[in-house]
């Protein structure tokens, strides 16, 4: 794989883990969900292994170039997920201050829309997995699962040697298709990909949207709108303002 700037991917001993915490009554979804997470559990190892030959050559060539030092990326023990906003045809842009992140797969920890009253509403909006449902800002994935609300994406890095806080951070991202590349996000809100477009690193089967508003409630959803086809927009829900997000797989982050 050719990169604009050479980098070195560092593999850790810890294997990529997958979780299968889906209610047993949803057997049809379990098959899809487990298949996706099994794919996730092998994606990181496969991707980084494929990168190693090019990464080694890149590191070697970098040793002769003062302006292109080799970069090291530490892989995560499990894949993380970025919820991104931007022009899918662009390789750079602004607005990364509104990007969010799940550090765990939110699907298996979710609650189906049809089960809201029984599994969330009746428990003070606390899900069985421990996260709290926000009635003013709630998220749904492609199978009709209400997910935990993601947290803001970190856009700063810490130099472990100098303790200097840098106003940018780099991640290794992929859409699990043809392109795996480096994403840089900065505190000023700008972002850029070293290769490809935002669409290229979007995982199309993963659909995600935030539903917001005072009159916005899970009971308003039309369950027949799910599941959502790969690449399609999430359905509108009566009383809600909807915001679709692109979902990126995050394999690791730069070691400084």
CSV table of C-alpha atoms in Angstrom, one decimal:
chain,number,residue,atom,x,y,z
A,1,UNK,CA,0.0,0.0,0.0
A,2,UNK,CA,1.4,3.4,-1.0
A,3,UNK,CA,1.3,6.2,1.4
A,4,UNK,CA,2.1,9.9,0.9
A,5,UNK,CA,4.2,9.9,4.1
A,6,UNK,CA,5.9,6.7,5.3
A,7,UNK,CA,4.9,5.2,8.6
A,8,UNK,CA,5.5,2.1,10.6
A,9,UNK,CA,2.7,0.1,12.1
A,10,UNK,CA,3.6,-1.5,15.4
A,11,UNK,CA,1.8,-4.7,16.4
A,12,UNK,CA,1.1,-5.4,20.0
A,13,UNK,CA,0.9,-8.8,21.6
A,14,UNK,CA,-2.7,-8.3,22.8
A,15,UNK,CA,-5.2,-9.9,20.3
A,16,UNK,CA,-8.1,-7.9,18.9
A,17,UNK,CA,-11.2,-8.9,20.9
A,18,UNK,CA,-14.8,-9.1,19.9
A,19,UNK,CA,-17.9,-8.9,22.1
A,20,UNK,CA,-21.2,-10.7,21.6
A,21,UNK,CA,-23.4,-9.2,24.3
A,22,UNK,CA,-26.6,-9.3,22.2
A,23,UNK,CA,-29.9,-10.4,23.8
A,24,UNK,CA,-30.6,-14.1,23.0
A,25,UNK,CA,-34.2,-13.3,21.9
A,26,UNK,CA,-32.8,-11.6,18.7
A,27,UNK,CA,-31.4,-14.6,17.1
A,28,UNK,CA,-31.6,-13.2,13.5
A,29,UNK,CA,-29.6,-10.2,14.5
A,30,UNK,CA,-27.1,-12.2,16.4
A,31,UNK,CA,-26.0,-14.0,13.2
A,32,UNK,CA,-25.5,-10.6,11.5
A,33,UNK,CA,-23.9,-9.0,14.5
A,34,UNK,CA,-21.6,-11.8,15.4
A,35,UNK,CA,-20.5,-12.1,11.7
A,36,UNK,CA,-19.7,-8.4,11.7
A,37,UNK,CA,-17.7,-8.6,14.9
A,38,UNK,CA,-15.9,-11.7,13.8
A,39,UNK,CA,-14.9,-9.8,10.7
A,40,UNK,CA,-13.8,-6.9,13.0
A,41,UNK,CA,-11.7,-9.3,15.1
A,42,UNK,CA,-9.7,-10.4,12.1
A,43,UNK,CA,-9.6,-7.0,10.3
A,44,UNK,CA,-7.0,-5.4,12.5
A,45,UNK,CA,-4.5,-8.3,12.4
A,46,UNK,CA,-5.0,-8.8,8.7
A,47,UNK,CA,-4.7,-5.1,7.8
A,48,UNK,CA,-1.6,-4.5,9.9
A,49,UNK,CA,0.0,-7.7,8.6
A,50,UNK,CA,-0.6,-6.6,5.0
A,51,UNK,CA,0.9,-3.2,5.8
A,52,UNK,CA,4.1,-4.6,7.3
A,53,UNK,CA,6.1,-5.1,4.1
A,54,UNK,CA,5.4,-1.6,2.8
A,55,UNK,CA,5.8,-0.1,6.3
A,56,UNK,CA,9.2,-1.7,6.6
A,57,UNK,CA,10.3,-0.3,3.2
A,58,UNK,CA,8.8,3.0,4.2
A,59,UNK,CA,10.8,3.1,7.4
A,60,UNK,CA,14.0,2.2,5.6
A,61,UNK,CA,13.5,4.9,3.0
A,62,UNK,CA,12.6,7.4,5.8
A,63,UNK,CA,16.0,6.8,7.4
A,64,UNK,CA,17.5,8.6,4.4
A,65,UNK,CA,15.1,11.5,4.4
A,66,UNK,CA,15.2,14.1,7.1
A,67,UNK,CA,11.9,15.7,6.2
A,68,UNK,CA,9.9,12.4,6.2
A,69,UNK,CA,10.6,10.6,9.5
A,70,UNK,CA,9.0,7.2,10.0
A,71,UNK,CA,5.9,7.2,12.2
A,72,UNK,CA,4.8,4.5,14.6
A,73,UNK,CA,1.2,3.6,15.2
A,74,UNK,CA,0.1,1.6,18.2
A,75,UNK,CA,-2.9,-0.6,17.5
A,76,UNK,CA,-5.8,-0.7,19.8
A,77,UNK,CA,-6.7,-4.0,21.5
A,78,UNK,CA,-10.2,-3.7,19.8
A,79,UNK,CA,-11.4,-1.6,16.9
A,80,UNK,CA,-12.8,1.8,17.8
A,81,UNK,CA,-15.3,3.8,15.7
A,82,UNK,CA,-15.4,7.4,14.6
A,83,UNK,CA,-18.7,9.2,13.8
A,84,UNK,CA,-17.7,11.8,11.2
A,85,UNK,CA,-19.3,14.6,9.4
A,86,UNK,CA,-18.0,16.0,6.1
A,87,UNK,CA,-18.2,15.9,2.3
A,88,UNK,CA,-17.8,12.2,1.4
A,89,UNK,CA,-15.9,13.2,-1.7
A,90,UNK,CA,-13.3,15.3,0.2
A,91,UNK,CA,-9.9,14.2,1.5
A,92,UNK,CA,-9.7,17.2,3.9
A,93,UNK,CA,-12.0,19.7,5.5
A,94,UNK,CA,-13.1,21.4,8.7
A,95,UNK,CA,-15.6,20.5,11.4
A,96,UNK,CA,-13.7,17.7,13.2
A,97,UNK,CA,-14.6,19.4,16.5
A,98,UNK,CA,-18.0,17.8,16.0
A,99,UNK,CA,-16.6,14.3,15.4
A,100,UNK,CA,-17.3,11.7,18.0
A,101,UNK,CA,-15.9,8.3,19.0
A,102,UNK,CA,-17.0,5.0,20.4
A,103,UNK,CA,-14.2,3.1,22.1
A,104,UNK,CA,-16.2,-0.1,22.2
A,105,UNK,CA,-18.6,-1.5,19.6
A,106,UNK,CA,-21.9,0.1,20.6
A,107,UNK,CA,-24.1,-2.4,18.7
A,108,UNK,CA,-23.8,-5.3,21.2
A,109,UNK,CA,-24.5,-2.9,24.1
A,110,UNK,CA,-27.5,-1.5,22.4
A,111,UNK,CA,-31.3,-1.8,23.0
A,112,UNK,CA,-33.7,-2.4,20.2
A,113,UNK,CA,-36.2,0.5,19.5
A,114,UNK,CA,-39.1,-1.9,20.1
A,115,UNK,CA,-37.7,-2.7,23.5
A,116,UNK,CA,-37.2,0.8,24.7
A,117,UNK,CA,-40.0,0.8,27.3
A,118,UNK,CA,-39.1,-2.5,28.8
A,119,UNK,CA,-35.3,-2.3,28.8
A,120,UNK,CA,-34.6,1.5,29.1
A,121,UNK,CA,-37.7,3.5,30.1
A,122,UNK,CA,-38.6,1.2,32.9
A,123,UNK,CA,-35.0,1.4,34.3
A,124,UNK,CA,-34.7,5.2,34.5
A,125,UNK,CA,-33.1,5.2,31.0
A,126,UNK,CA,-30.2,3.1,32.1
A,127,UNK,CA,-29.4,0.3,29.6
A,128,UNK,CA,-28.6,-3.3,30.8
A,129,UNK,CA,-25.0,-2.6,29.6
A,130,UNK,CA,-24.7,0.4,32.0
A,131,UNK,CA,-24.9,3.4,29.7
A,132,UNK,CA,-27.5,6.1,30.1
A,133,UNK,CA,-30.0,7.0,27.4
A,134,UNK,CA,-30.2,10.8,26.7
A,135,UNK,CA,-33.8,11.6,25.6
A,136,UNK,CA,-32.6,14.8,23.9
A,137,UNK,CA,-29.7,13.2,21.9
A,138,UNK,CA,-30.0,9.5,21.1
A,139,UNK,CA,-28.3,7.3,18.5
A,140,UNK,CA,-29.5,4.4,16.4
A,141,UNK,CA,-27.7,2.0,14.2
A,142,UNK,CA,-28.7,0.2,11.0
A,143,UNK,CA,-30.6,-2.7,12.7
A,144,UNK,CA,-32.7,-0.4,14.9
A,145,UNK,CA,-30.6,-0.6,18.0
A,146,UNK,CA,-30.4,2.4,20.2
A,147,UNK,CA,-26.7,2.9,21.0
A,148,UNK,CA,-24.8,4.8,23.7
A,149,UNK,CA,-24.0,8.4,22.9
A,150,UNK,CA,-20.4,8.6,21.6
A,151,UNK,CA,-17.8,10.9,23.2
A,152,UNK,CA,-15.9,13.8,21.5
A,153,UNK,CA,-12.9,12.6,19.4
A,154,UNK,CA,-9.6,13.5,20.9
A,155,UNK,CA,-7.7,16.0,18.7
A,156,UNK,CA,-4.6,16.4,20.9
A,157,UNK,CA,-1.5,14.3,21.3
A,158,UNK,CA,1.0,14.1,24.1
A,159,UNK,CA,4.7,13.8,23.4
A,160,UNK,CA,5.8,11.3,26.0
A,161,UNK,CA,9.4,12.4,26.0
A,162,UNK,CA,8.9,16.2,26.2
A,163,UNK,CA,5.4,16.1,27.8
A,164,UNK,CA,4.4,18.7,25.2
A,165,UNK,CA,0.7,18.7,24.2
A,166,UNK,CA,0.4,18.9,20.4
A,167,UNK,CA,-2.6,20.4,18.7
A,168,UNK,CA,-3.3,17.5,16.4
A,169,UNK,CA,-3.7,13.7,16.5
A,170,UNK,CA,-3.3,11.0,13.9
A,171,UNK,CA,-5.3,7.8,13.6
A,172,UNK,CA,-5.1,4.8,11.3
A,173,UNK,CA,-8.5,4.4,9.8
A,174,UNK,CA,-10.3,2.2,7.2
A,175,UNK,CA,-13.7,1.5,5.7
A,176,UNK,CA,-12.8,-2.2,5.5
A,177,UNK,CA,-12.7,-2.0,1.7
A,178,UNK,CA,-9.7,-0.9,-0.4
A,179,UNK,CA,-8.1,1.9,1.6
A,180,UNK,CA,-6.4,2.1,5.0
A,181,UNK,CA,-4.7,5.4,5.7
A,182,UNK,CA,-3.8,8.0,8.2
A,183,UNK,CA,-6.4,10.5,9.5
A,184,UNK,CA,-5.1,13.8,11.1
A,185,UNK,CA,-7.5,15.8,13.2
A,186,UNK,CA,-6.5,19.1,14.8
A,187,UNK,CA,-7.7,21.4,17.6
A,188,UNK,CA,-8.6,24.1,15.0
A,189,UNK,CA,-11.2,21.7,13.6
A,190,UNK,CA,-9.4,20.8,10.4
A,191,UNK,CA,-9.0,17.2,9.3
A,192,UNK,CA,-7.2,15.4,6.4
A,193,UNK,CA,-6.6,12.0,5.0
A,194,UNK,CA,-3.3,11.0,3.6
A,195,UNK,CA,-5.0,8.8,1.0
A,196,UNK,CA,-8.5,8.6,-0.4
A,197,UNK,CA,-11.7,10.4,0.5
A,198,UNK,CA,-14.0,10.3,3.5
A,199,UNK,CA,-16.2,7.9,1.5
A,200,UNK,CA,-13.3,5.6,1.0
A,201,UNK,CA,-12.8,5.1,4.7
A,202,UNK,CA,-16.4,4.9,5.6
A,203,UNK,CA,-17.7,1.5,6.5
A,204,UNK,CA,-20.9,1.4,4.4
A,205,UNK,CA,-22.7,-1.4,6.2
A,206,UNK,CA,-22.5,0.6,9.5
A,207,UNK,CA,-25.2,3.2,9.4
A,208,UNK,CA,-25.5,5.7,12.3
A,209,UNK,CA,-27.6,8.7,13.1
A,210,UNK,CA,-28.3,11.0,16.0
A,211,UNK,CA,-32.0,11.9,16.8
A,212,UNK,CA,-32.6,15.1,18.7
A,213,UNK,CA,-35.4,17.3,19.9
A,214,UNK,CA,-37.8,17.7,22.8
A,215,UNK,CA,-40.6,15.7,21.0
A,216,UNK,CA,-38.2,13.1,19.7
A,217,UNK,CA,-38.9,9.6,21.2
A,218,UNK,CA,-38.1,6.0,20.2
A,219,UNK,CA,-41.9,5.2,20.2
A,220,UNK,CA,-42.2,7.4,17.1
A,221,UNK,CA,-39.9,5.2,15.0
A,222,UNK,CA,-41.4,3.0,12.3
A,223,UNK,CA,-39.8,-0.4,12.9
A,224,UNK,CA,-40.4,-1.4,9.3
A,225,UNK,CA,-37.7,1.1,8.3
A,226,UNK,CA,-35.0,-1.3,9.7
A,227,UNK,CA,-32.6,-2.8,8.8
A,228,UNK,CA,-31.1,0.0,6.7
A,229,UNK,CA,-29.3,-0.9,3.5
A,230,UNK,CA,-25.5,-0.4,3.3
A,231,UNK,CA,-24.8,3.2,2.2
A,232,UNK,CA,-28.4,4.4,2.6
A,233,UNK,CA,-29.5,7.2,4.9
A,234,UNK,CA,-30.9,6.4,8.2
A,235,UNK,CA,-34.7,6.8,8.3
A,236,UNK,CA,-36.5,9.9,9.6
A,237,UNK,CA,-38.4,9.6,12.9
A,238,UNK,CA,-41.4,11.8,13.6
A,239,UNK,CA,-40.6,14.7,16.0
A,240,UNK,CA,-36.9,14.3,15.6
A,241,UNK,CA,-34.1,16.2,14.0
A,242,UNK,CA,-31.9,13.6,12.3
A,243,UNK,CA,-28.1,13.9,11.7
A,244,UNK,CA,-26.5,11.0,9.7
A,245,UNK,CA,-22.8,10.3,10.4
A,246,UNK,CA,-20.2,8.3,8.5
A,247,UNK,CA,-18.7,5.5,10.5
A,248,UNK,CA,-14.9,4.9,10.3
A,249,UNK,CA,-13.0,2.0,11.7
A,250,UNK,CA,-10.1,3.1,13.8
A,251,UNK,CA,-7.2,0.6,14.1
A,252,UNK,CA,-4.8,2.6,16.2
A,253,UNK,CA,-3.2,5.9,16.9
A,254,UNK,CA,0.3,7.5,16.4
A,255,UNK,CA,2.9,6.9,19.0
A,256,UNK,CA,4.9,10.1,19.7
